[in-house]
mmCIF file of N, CA and C in Angstrom:
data_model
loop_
_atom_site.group_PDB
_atom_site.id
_atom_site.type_symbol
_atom_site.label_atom_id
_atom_site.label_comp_id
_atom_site.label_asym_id
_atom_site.label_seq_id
_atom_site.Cartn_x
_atom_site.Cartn_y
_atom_site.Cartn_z
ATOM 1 N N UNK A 184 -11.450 -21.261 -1.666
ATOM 2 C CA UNK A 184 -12.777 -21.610 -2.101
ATOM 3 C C UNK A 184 -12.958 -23.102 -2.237
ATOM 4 N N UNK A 185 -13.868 -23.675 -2.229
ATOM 5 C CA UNK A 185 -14.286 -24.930 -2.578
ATOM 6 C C UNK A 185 -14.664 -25.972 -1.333
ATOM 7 N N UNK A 186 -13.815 -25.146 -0.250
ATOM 8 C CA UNK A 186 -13.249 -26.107 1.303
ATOM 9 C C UNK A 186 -14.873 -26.055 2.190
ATOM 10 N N UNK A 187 -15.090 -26.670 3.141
ATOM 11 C CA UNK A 187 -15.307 -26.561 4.148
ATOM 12 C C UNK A 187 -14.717 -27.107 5.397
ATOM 13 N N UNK A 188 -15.110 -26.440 6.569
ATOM 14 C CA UNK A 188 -15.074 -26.648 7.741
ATOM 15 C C UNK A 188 -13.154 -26.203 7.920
ATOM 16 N N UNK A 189 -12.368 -26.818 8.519
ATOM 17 C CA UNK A 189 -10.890 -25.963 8.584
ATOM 18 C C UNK A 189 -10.125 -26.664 7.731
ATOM 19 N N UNK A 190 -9.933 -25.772 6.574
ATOM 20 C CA UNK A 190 -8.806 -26.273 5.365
ATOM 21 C C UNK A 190 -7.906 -25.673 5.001
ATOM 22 N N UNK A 191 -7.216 -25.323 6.438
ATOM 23 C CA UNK A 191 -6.112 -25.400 6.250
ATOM 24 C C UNK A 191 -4.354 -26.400 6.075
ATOM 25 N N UNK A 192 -4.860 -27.402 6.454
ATOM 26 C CA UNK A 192 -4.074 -28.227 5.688
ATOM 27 C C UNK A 192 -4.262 -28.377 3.707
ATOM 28 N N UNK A 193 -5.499 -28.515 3.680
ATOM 29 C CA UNK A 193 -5.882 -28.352 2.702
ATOM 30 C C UNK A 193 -5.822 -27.537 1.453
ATOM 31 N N UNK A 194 -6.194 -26.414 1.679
ATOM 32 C CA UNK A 194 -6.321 -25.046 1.272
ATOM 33 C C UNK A 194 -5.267 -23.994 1.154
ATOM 34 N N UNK A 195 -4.478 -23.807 2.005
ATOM 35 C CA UNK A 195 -4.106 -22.737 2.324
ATOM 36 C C UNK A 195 -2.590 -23.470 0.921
ATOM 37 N N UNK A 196 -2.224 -22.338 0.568
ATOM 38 C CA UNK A 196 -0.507 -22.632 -0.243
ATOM 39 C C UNK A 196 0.097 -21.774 0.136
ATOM 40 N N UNK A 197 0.293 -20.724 1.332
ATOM 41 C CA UNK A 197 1.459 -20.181 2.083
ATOM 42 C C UNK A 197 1.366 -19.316 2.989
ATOM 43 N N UNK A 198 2.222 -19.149 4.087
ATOM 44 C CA UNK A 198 1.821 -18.520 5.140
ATOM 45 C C UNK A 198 2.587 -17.610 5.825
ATOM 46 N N UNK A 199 2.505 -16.512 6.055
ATOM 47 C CA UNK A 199 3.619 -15.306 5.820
ATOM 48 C C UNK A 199 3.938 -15.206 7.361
ATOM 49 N N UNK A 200 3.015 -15.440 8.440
ATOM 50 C CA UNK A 200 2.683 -15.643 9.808
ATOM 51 C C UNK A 200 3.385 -14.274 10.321
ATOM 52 N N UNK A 201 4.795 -14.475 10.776
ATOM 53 C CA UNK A 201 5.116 -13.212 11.743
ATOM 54 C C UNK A 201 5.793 -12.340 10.474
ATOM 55 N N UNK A 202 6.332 -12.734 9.502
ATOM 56 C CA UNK A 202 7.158 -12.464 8.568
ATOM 57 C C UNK A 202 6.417 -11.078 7.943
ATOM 58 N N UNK A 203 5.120 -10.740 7.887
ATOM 59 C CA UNK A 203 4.370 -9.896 7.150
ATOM 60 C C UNK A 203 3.960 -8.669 8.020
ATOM 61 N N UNK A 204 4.918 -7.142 7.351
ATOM 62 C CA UNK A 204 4.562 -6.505 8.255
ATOM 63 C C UNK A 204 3.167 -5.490 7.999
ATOM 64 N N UNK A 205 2.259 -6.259 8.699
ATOM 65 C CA UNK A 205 0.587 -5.654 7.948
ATOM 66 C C UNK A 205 -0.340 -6.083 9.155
ATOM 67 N N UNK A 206 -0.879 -4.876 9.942
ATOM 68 C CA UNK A 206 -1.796 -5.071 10.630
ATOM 69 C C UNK A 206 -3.128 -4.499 10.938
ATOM 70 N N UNK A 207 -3.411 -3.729 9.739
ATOM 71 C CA UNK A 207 -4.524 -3.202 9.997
ATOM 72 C C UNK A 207 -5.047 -2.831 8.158
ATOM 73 N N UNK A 208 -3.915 -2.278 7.754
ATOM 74 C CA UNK A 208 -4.319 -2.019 6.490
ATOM 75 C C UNK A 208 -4.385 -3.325 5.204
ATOM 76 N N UNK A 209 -5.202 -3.500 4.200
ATOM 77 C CA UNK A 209 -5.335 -4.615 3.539
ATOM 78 C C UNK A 209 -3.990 -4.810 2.438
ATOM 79 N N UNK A 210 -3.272 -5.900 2.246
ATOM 80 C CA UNK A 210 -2.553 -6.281 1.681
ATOM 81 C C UNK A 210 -3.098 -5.857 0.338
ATOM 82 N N UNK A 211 -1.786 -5.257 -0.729
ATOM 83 C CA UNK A 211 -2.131 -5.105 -2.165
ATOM 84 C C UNK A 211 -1.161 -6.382 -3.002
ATOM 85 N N UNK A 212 -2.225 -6.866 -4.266
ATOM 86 C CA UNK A 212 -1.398 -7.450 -5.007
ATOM 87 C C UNK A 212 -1.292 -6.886 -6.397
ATOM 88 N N UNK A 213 -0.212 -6.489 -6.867
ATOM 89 C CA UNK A 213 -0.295 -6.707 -8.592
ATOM 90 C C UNK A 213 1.657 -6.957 -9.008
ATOM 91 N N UNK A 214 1.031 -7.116 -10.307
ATOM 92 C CA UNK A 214 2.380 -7.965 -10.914
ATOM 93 C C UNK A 214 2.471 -8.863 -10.398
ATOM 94 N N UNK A 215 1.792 -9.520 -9.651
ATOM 95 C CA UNK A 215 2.275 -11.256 -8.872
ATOM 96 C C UNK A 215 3.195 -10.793 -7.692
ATOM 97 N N UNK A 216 2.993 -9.576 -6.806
ATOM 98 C CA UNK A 216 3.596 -9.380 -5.922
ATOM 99 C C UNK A 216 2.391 -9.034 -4.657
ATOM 100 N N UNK A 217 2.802 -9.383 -3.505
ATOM 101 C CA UNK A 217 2.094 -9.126 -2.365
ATOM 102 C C UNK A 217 2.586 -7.720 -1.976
ATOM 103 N N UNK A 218 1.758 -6.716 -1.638
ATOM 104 C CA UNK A 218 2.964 -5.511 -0.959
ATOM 105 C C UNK A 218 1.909 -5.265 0.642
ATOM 106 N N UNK A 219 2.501 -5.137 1.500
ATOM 107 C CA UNK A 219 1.961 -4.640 2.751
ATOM 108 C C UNK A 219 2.763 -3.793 3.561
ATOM 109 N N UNK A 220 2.061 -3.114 4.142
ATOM 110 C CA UNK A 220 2.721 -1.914 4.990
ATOM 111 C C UNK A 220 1.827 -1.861 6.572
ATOM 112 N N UNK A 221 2.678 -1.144 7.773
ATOM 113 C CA UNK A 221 1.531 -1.594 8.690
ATOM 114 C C UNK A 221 2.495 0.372 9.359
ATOM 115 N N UNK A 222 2.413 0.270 10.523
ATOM 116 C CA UNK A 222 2.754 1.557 11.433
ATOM 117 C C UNK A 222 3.925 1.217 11.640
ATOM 118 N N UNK A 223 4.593 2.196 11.230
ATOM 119 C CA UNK A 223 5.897 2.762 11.384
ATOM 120 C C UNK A 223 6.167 3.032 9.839
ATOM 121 N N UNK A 224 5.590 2.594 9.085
ATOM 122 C CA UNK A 224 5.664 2.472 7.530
ATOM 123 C C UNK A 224 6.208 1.743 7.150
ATOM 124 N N UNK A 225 6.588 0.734 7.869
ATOM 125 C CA UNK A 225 7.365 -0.221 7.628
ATOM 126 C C UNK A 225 6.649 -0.976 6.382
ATOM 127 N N UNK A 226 6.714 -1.483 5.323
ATOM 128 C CA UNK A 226 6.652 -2.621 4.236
ATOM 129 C C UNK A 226 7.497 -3.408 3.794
ATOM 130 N N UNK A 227 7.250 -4.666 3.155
ATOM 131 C CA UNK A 227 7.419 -5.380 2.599
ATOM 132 C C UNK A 227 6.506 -6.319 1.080
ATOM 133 N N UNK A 228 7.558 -6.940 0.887
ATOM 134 C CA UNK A 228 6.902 -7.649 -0.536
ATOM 135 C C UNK A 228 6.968 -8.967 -0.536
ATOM 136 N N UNK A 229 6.193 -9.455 -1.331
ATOM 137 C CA UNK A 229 5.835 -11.130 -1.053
ATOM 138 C C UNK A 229 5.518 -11.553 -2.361
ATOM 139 N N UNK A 230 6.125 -12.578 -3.121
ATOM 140 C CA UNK A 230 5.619 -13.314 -4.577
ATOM 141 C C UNK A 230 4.608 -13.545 -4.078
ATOM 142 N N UNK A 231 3.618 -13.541 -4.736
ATOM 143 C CA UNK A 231 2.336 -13.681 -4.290
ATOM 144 C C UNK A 231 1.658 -14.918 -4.580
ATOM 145 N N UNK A 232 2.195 -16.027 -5.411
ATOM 146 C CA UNK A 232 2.280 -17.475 -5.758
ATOM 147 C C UNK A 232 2.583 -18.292 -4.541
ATOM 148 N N UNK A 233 4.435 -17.937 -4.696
ATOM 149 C CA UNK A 233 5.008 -18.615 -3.422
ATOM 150 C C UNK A 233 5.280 -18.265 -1.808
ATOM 151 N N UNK A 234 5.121 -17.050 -1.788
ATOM 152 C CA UNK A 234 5.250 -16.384 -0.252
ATOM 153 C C UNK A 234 6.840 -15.722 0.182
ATOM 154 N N UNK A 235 7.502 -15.720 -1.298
ATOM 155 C CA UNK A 235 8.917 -16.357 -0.964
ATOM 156 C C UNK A 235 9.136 -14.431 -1.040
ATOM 157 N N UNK A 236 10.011 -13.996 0.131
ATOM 158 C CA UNK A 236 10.372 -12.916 0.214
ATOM 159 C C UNK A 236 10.892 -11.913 -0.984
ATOM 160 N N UNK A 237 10.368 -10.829 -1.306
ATOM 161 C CA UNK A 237 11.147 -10.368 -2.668
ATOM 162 C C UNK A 237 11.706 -8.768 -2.140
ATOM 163 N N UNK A 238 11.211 -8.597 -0.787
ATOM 164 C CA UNK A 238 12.147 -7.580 -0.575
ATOM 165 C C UNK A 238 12.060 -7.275 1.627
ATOM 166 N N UNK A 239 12.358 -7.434 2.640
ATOM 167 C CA UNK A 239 12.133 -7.779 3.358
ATOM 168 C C UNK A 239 11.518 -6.384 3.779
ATOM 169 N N UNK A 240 11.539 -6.009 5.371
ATOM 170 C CA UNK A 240 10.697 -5.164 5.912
ATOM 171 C C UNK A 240 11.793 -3.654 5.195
ATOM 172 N N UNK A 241 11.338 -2.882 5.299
ATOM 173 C CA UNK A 241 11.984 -1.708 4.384
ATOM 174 C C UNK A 241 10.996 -0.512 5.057
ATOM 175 N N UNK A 242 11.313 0.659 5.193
ATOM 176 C CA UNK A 242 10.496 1.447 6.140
ATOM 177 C C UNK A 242 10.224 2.588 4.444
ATOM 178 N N UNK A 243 9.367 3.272 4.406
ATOM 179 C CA UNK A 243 8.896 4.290 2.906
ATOM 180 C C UNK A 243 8.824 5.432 3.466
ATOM 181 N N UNK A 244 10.288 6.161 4.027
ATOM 182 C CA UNK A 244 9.932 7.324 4.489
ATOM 183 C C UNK A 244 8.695 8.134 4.974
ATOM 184 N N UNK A 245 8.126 7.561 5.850
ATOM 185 C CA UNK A 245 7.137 8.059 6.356
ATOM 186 C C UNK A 245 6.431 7.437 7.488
ATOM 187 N N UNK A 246 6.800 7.978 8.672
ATOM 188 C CA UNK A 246 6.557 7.039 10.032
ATOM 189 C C UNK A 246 4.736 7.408 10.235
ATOM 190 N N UNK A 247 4.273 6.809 11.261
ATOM 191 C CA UNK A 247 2.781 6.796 11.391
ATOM 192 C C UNK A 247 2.658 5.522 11.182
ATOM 193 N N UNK A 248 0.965 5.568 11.504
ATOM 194 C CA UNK A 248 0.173 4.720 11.636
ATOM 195 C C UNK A 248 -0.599 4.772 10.009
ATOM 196 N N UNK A 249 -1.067 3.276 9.869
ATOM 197 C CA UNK A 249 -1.856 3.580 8.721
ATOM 198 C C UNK A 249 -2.897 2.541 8.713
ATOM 199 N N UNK A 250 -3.614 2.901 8.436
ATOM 200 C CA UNK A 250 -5.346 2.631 7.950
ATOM 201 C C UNK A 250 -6.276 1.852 6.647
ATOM 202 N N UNK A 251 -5.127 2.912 5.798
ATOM 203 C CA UNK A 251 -6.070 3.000 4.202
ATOM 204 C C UNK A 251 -5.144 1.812 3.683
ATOM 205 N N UNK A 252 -5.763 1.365 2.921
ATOM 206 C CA UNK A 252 -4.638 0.618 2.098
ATOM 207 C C UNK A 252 -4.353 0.991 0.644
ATOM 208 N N UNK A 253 -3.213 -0.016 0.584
ATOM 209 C CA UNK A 253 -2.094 0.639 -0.708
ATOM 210 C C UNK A 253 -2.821 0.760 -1.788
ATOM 211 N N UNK A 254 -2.876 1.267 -3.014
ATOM 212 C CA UNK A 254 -3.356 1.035 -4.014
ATOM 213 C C UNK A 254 -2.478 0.899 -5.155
ATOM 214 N N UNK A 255 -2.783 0.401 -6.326
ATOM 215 C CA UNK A 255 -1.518 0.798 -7.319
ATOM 216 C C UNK A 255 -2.351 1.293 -8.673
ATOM 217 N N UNK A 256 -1.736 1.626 -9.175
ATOM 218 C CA UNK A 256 -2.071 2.615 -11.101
ATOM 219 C C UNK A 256 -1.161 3.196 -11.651
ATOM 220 N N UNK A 257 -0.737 3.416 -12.986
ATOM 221 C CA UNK A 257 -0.122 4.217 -13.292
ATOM 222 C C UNK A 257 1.471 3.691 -13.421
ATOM 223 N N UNK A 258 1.805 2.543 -12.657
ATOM 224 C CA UNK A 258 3.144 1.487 -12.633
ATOM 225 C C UNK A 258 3.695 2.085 -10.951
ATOM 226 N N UNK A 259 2.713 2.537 -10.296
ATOM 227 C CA UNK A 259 2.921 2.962 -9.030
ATOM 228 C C UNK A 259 2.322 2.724 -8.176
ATOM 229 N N UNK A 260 2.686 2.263 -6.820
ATOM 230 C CA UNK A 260 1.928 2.380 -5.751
ATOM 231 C C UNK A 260 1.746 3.372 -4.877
ATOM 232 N N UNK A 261 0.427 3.627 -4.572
ATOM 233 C CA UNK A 261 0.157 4.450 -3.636
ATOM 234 C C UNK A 261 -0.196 4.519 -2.466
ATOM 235 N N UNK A 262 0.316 4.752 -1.448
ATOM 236 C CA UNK A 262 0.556 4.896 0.488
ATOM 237 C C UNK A 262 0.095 5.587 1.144
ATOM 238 N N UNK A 263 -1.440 5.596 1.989
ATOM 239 C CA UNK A 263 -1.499 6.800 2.556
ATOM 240 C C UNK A 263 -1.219 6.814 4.115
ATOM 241 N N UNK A 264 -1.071 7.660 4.811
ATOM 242 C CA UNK A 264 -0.531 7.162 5.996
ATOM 243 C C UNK A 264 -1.443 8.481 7.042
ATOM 244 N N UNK A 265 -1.845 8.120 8.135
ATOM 245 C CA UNK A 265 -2.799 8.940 8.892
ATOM 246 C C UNK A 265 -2.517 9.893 9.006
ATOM 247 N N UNK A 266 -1.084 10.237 9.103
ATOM 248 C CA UNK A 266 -0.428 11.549 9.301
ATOM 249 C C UNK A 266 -0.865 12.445 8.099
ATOM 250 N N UNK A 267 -1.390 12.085 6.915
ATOM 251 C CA UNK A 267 -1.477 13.096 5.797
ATOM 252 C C UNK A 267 -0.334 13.408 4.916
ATOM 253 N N UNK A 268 0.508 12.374 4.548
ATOM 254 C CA UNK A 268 1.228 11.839 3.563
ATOM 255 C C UNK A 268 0.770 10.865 3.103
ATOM 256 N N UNK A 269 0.819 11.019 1.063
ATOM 257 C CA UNK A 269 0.672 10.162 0.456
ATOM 258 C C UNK A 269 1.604 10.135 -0.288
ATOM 259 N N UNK A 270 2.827 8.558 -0.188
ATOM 260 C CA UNK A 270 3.835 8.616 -0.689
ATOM 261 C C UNK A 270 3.804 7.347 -1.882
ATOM 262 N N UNK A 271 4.471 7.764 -2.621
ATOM 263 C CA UNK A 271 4.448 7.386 -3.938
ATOM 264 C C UNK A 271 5.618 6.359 -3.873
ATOM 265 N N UNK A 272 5.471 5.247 -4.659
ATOM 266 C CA UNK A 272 6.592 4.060 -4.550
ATOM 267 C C UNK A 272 6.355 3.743 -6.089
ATOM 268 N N UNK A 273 7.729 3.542 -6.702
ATOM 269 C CA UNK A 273 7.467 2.569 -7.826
ATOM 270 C C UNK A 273 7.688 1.531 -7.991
ATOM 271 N N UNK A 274 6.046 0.548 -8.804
ATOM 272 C CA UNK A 274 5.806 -0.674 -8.977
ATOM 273 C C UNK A 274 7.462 -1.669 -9.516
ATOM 274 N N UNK A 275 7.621 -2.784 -8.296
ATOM 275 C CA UNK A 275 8.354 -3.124 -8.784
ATOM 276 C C UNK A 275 9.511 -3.662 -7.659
ATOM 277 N N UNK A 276 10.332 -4.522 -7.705
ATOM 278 C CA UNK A 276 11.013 -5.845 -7.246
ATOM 279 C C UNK A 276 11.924 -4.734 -6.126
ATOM 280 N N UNK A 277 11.833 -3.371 -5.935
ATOM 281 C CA UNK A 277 12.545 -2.866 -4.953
ATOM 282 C C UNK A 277 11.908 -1.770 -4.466
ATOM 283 N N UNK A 278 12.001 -1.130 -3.423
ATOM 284 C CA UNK A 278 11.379 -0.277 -2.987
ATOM 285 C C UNK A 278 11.682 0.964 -3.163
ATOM 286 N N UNK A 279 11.192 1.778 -4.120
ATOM 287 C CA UNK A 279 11.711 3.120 -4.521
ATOM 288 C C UNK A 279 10.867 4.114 -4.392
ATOM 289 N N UNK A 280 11.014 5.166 -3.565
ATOM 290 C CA UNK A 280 10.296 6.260 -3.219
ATOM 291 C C UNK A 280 10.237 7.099 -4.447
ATOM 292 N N UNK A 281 9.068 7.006 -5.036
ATOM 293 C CA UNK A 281 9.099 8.476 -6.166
ATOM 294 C C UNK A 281 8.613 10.304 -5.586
ATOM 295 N N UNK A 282 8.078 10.173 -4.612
ATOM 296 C CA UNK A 282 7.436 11.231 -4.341
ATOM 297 C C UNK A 282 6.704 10.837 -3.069
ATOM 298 N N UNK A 283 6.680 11.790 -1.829
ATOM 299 C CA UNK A 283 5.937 11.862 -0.863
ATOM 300 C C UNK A 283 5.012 13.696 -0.540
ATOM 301 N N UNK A 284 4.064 13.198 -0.322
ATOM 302 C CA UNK A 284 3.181 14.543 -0.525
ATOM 303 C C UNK A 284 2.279 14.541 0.528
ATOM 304 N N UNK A 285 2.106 15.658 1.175
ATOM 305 C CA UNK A 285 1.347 16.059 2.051
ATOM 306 C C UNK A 285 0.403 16.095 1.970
ATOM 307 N N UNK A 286 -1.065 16.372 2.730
ATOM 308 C CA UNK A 286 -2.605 16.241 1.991
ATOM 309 C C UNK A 286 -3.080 17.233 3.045
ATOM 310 N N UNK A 287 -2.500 17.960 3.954
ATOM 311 C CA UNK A 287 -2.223 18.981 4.672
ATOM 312 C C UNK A 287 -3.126 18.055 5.704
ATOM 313 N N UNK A 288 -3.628 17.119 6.258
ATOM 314 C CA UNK A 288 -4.504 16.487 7.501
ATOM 315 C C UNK A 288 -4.280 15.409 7.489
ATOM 316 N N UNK A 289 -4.744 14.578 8.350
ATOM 317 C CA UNK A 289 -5.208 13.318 8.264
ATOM 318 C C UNK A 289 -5.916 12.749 7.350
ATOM 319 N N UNK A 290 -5.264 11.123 7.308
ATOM 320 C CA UNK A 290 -6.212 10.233 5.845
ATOM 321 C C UNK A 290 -6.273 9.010 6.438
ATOM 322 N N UNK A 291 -7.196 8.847 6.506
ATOM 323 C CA UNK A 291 -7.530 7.268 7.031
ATOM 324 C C UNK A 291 -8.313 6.207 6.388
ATOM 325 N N UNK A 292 -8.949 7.020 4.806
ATOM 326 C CA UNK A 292 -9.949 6.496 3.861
ATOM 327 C C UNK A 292 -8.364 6.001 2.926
ATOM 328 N N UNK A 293 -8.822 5.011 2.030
ATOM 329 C CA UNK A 293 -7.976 4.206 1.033
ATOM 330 C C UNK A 293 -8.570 4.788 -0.184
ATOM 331 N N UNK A 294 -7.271 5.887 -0.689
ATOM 332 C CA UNK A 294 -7.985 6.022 -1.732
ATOM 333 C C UNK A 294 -8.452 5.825 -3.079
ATOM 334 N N UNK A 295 -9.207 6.664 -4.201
ATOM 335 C CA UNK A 295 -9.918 5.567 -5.403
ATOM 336 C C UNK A 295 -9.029 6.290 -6.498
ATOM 337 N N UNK A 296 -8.641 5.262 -7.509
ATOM 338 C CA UNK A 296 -8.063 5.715 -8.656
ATOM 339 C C UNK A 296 -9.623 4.883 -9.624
ATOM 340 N N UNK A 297 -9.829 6.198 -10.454
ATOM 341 C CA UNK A 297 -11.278 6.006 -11.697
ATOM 342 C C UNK A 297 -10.778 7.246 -12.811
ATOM 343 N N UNK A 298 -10.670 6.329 -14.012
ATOM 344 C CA UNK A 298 -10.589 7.546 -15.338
ATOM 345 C C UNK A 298 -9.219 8.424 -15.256
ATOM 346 N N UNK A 299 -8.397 7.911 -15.192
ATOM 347 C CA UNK A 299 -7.049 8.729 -14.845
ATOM 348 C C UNK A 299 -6.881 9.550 -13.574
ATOM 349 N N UNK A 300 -7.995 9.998 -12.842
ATOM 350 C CA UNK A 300 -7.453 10.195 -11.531
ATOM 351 C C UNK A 300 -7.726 9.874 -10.097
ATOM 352 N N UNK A 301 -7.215 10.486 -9.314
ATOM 353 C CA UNK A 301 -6.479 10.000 -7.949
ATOM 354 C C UNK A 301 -7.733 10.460 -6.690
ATOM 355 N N UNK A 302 -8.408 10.014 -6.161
ATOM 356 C CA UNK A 302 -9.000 10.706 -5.351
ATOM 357 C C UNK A 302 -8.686 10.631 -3.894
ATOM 358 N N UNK A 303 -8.406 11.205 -2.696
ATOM 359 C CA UNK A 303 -7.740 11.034 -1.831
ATOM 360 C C UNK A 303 -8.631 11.835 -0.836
ATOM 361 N N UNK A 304 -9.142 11.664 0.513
ATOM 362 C CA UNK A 304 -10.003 11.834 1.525
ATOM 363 C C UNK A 304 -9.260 12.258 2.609
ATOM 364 N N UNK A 305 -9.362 13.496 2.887
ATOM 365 C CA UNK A 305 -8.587 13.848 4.608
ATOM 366 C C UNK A 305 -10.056 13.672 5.199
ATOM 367 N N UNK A 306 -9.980 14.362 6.710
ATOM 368 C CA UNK A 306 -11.151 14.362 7.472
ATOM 369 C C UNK A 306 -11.669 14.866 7.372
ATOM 370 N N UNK A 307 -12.151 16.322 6.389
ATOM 371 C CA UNK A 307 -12.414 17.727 6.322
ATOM 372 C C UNK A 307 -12.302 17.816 4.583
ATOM 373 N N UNK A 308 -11.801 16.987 3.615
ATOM 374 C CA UNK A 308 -11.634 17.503 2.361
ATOM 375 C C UNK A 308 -11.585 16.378 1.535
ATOM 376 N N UNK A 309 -11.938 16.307 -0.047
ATOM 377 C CA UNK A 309 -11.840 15.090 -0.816
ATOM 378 C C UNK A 309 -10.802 15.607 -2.001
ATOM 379 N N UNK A 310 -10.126 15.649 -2.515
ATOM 380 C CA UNK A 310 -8.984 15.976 -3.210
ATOM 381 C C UNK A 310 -9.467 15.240 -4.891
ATOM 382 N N UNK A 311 -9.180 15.531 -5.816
ATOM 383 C CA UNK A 311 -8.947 14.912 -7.099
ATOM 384 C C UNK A 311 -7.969 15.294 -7.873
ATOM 385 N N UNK A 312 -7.212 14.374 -8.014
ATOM 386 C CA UNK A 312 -4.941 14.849 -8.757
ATOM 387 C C UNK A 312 -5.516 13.948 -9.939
ATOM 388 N N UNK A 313 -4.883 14.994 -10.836
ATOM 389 C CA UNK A 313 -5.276 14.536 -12.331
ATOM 390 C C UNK A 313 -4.046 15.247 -13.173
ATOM 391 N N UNK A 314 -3.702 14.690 -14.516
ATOM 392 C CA UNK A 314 -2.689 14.963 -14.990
ATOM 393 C C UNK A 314 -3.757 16.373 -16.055
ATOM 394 N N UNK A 315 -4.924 16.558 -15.633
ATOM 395 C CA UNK A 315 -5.707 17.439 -16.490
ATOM 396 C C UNK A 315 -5.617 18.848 -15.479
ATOM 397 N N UNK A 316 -5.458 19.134 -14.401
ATOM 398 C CA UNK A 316 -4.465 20.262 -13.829
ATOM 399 C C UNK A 316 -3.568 20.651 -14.387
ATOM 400 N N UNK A 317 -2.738 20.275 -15.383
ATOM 401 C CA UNK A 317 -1.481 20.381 -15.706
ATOM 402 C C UNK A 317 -1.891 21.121 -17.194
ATOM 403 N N UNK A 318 -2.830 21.415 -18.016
ATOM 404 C CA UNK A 318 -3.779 22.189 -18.713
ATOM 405 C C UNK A 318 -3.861 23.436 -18.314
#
């Protein structure tokens, strides 16, 4: 903000260039971490200050293409991947699979966390995971 015309000398404080594996779906940040994922499921993590690697390319059990982007809540991130897995990672300096779950179709929408739960979009269905099922 503030720049005009090309400020990137200027502007820019780091540049992930080939290093970032993310090409379609939008980069997530929290805790001061960058997380991106692109097809093959491949991800990685990025301080999100300095650019400085905090965990390199790492694949999240789950090959495909992906679309939606990551979200996080709950001290977790969430992955959806076109194939109709949404796999669960926990927030945090390594890459740990908590759970991968089927959505029985395709997902190509990013989905919304509002009021404790999860809403998740195949092509054909809108899903809502709530810890109030468990009632």
């Amino acid at each position: 903000g503030g720049g005009q015309g090309d400020v990137t000398k200027t502007h820019m404080l780091w540049n992930l260039d080939s290093k970032a594996p993310s090409n379609i779906a939008s980069p997530l940040v929290v805790d001061g971490r960058l997380f991106v994922v692109k097809k093959g499921g491949i991800s990685a993590c990025f301080d999100a200050a300095t650019g400085k690697t905090i965990w390199p390319r790492k694949r999240i059990r789950n090959l495909g293409n992906y679309y939606a982007s990551p979200i996080a809540g709950d001290g977790k991130i969430y992955v959806t991947g076109e194939n109709g897995f949404l796999v669960v990672l926990k927030q945090g300096p390594k890459p740990v699979v908590l759970a991968k779950n089927d959505m029985g179709e395709s997902c190509i929408a990013t989905p919304a966390i509002a009021d404790g739960r999860i809403y998740v979009r195949t092509l054909t269905k809108l899903y809502c995971i709530s810890n109030e099922a468990k009632k």
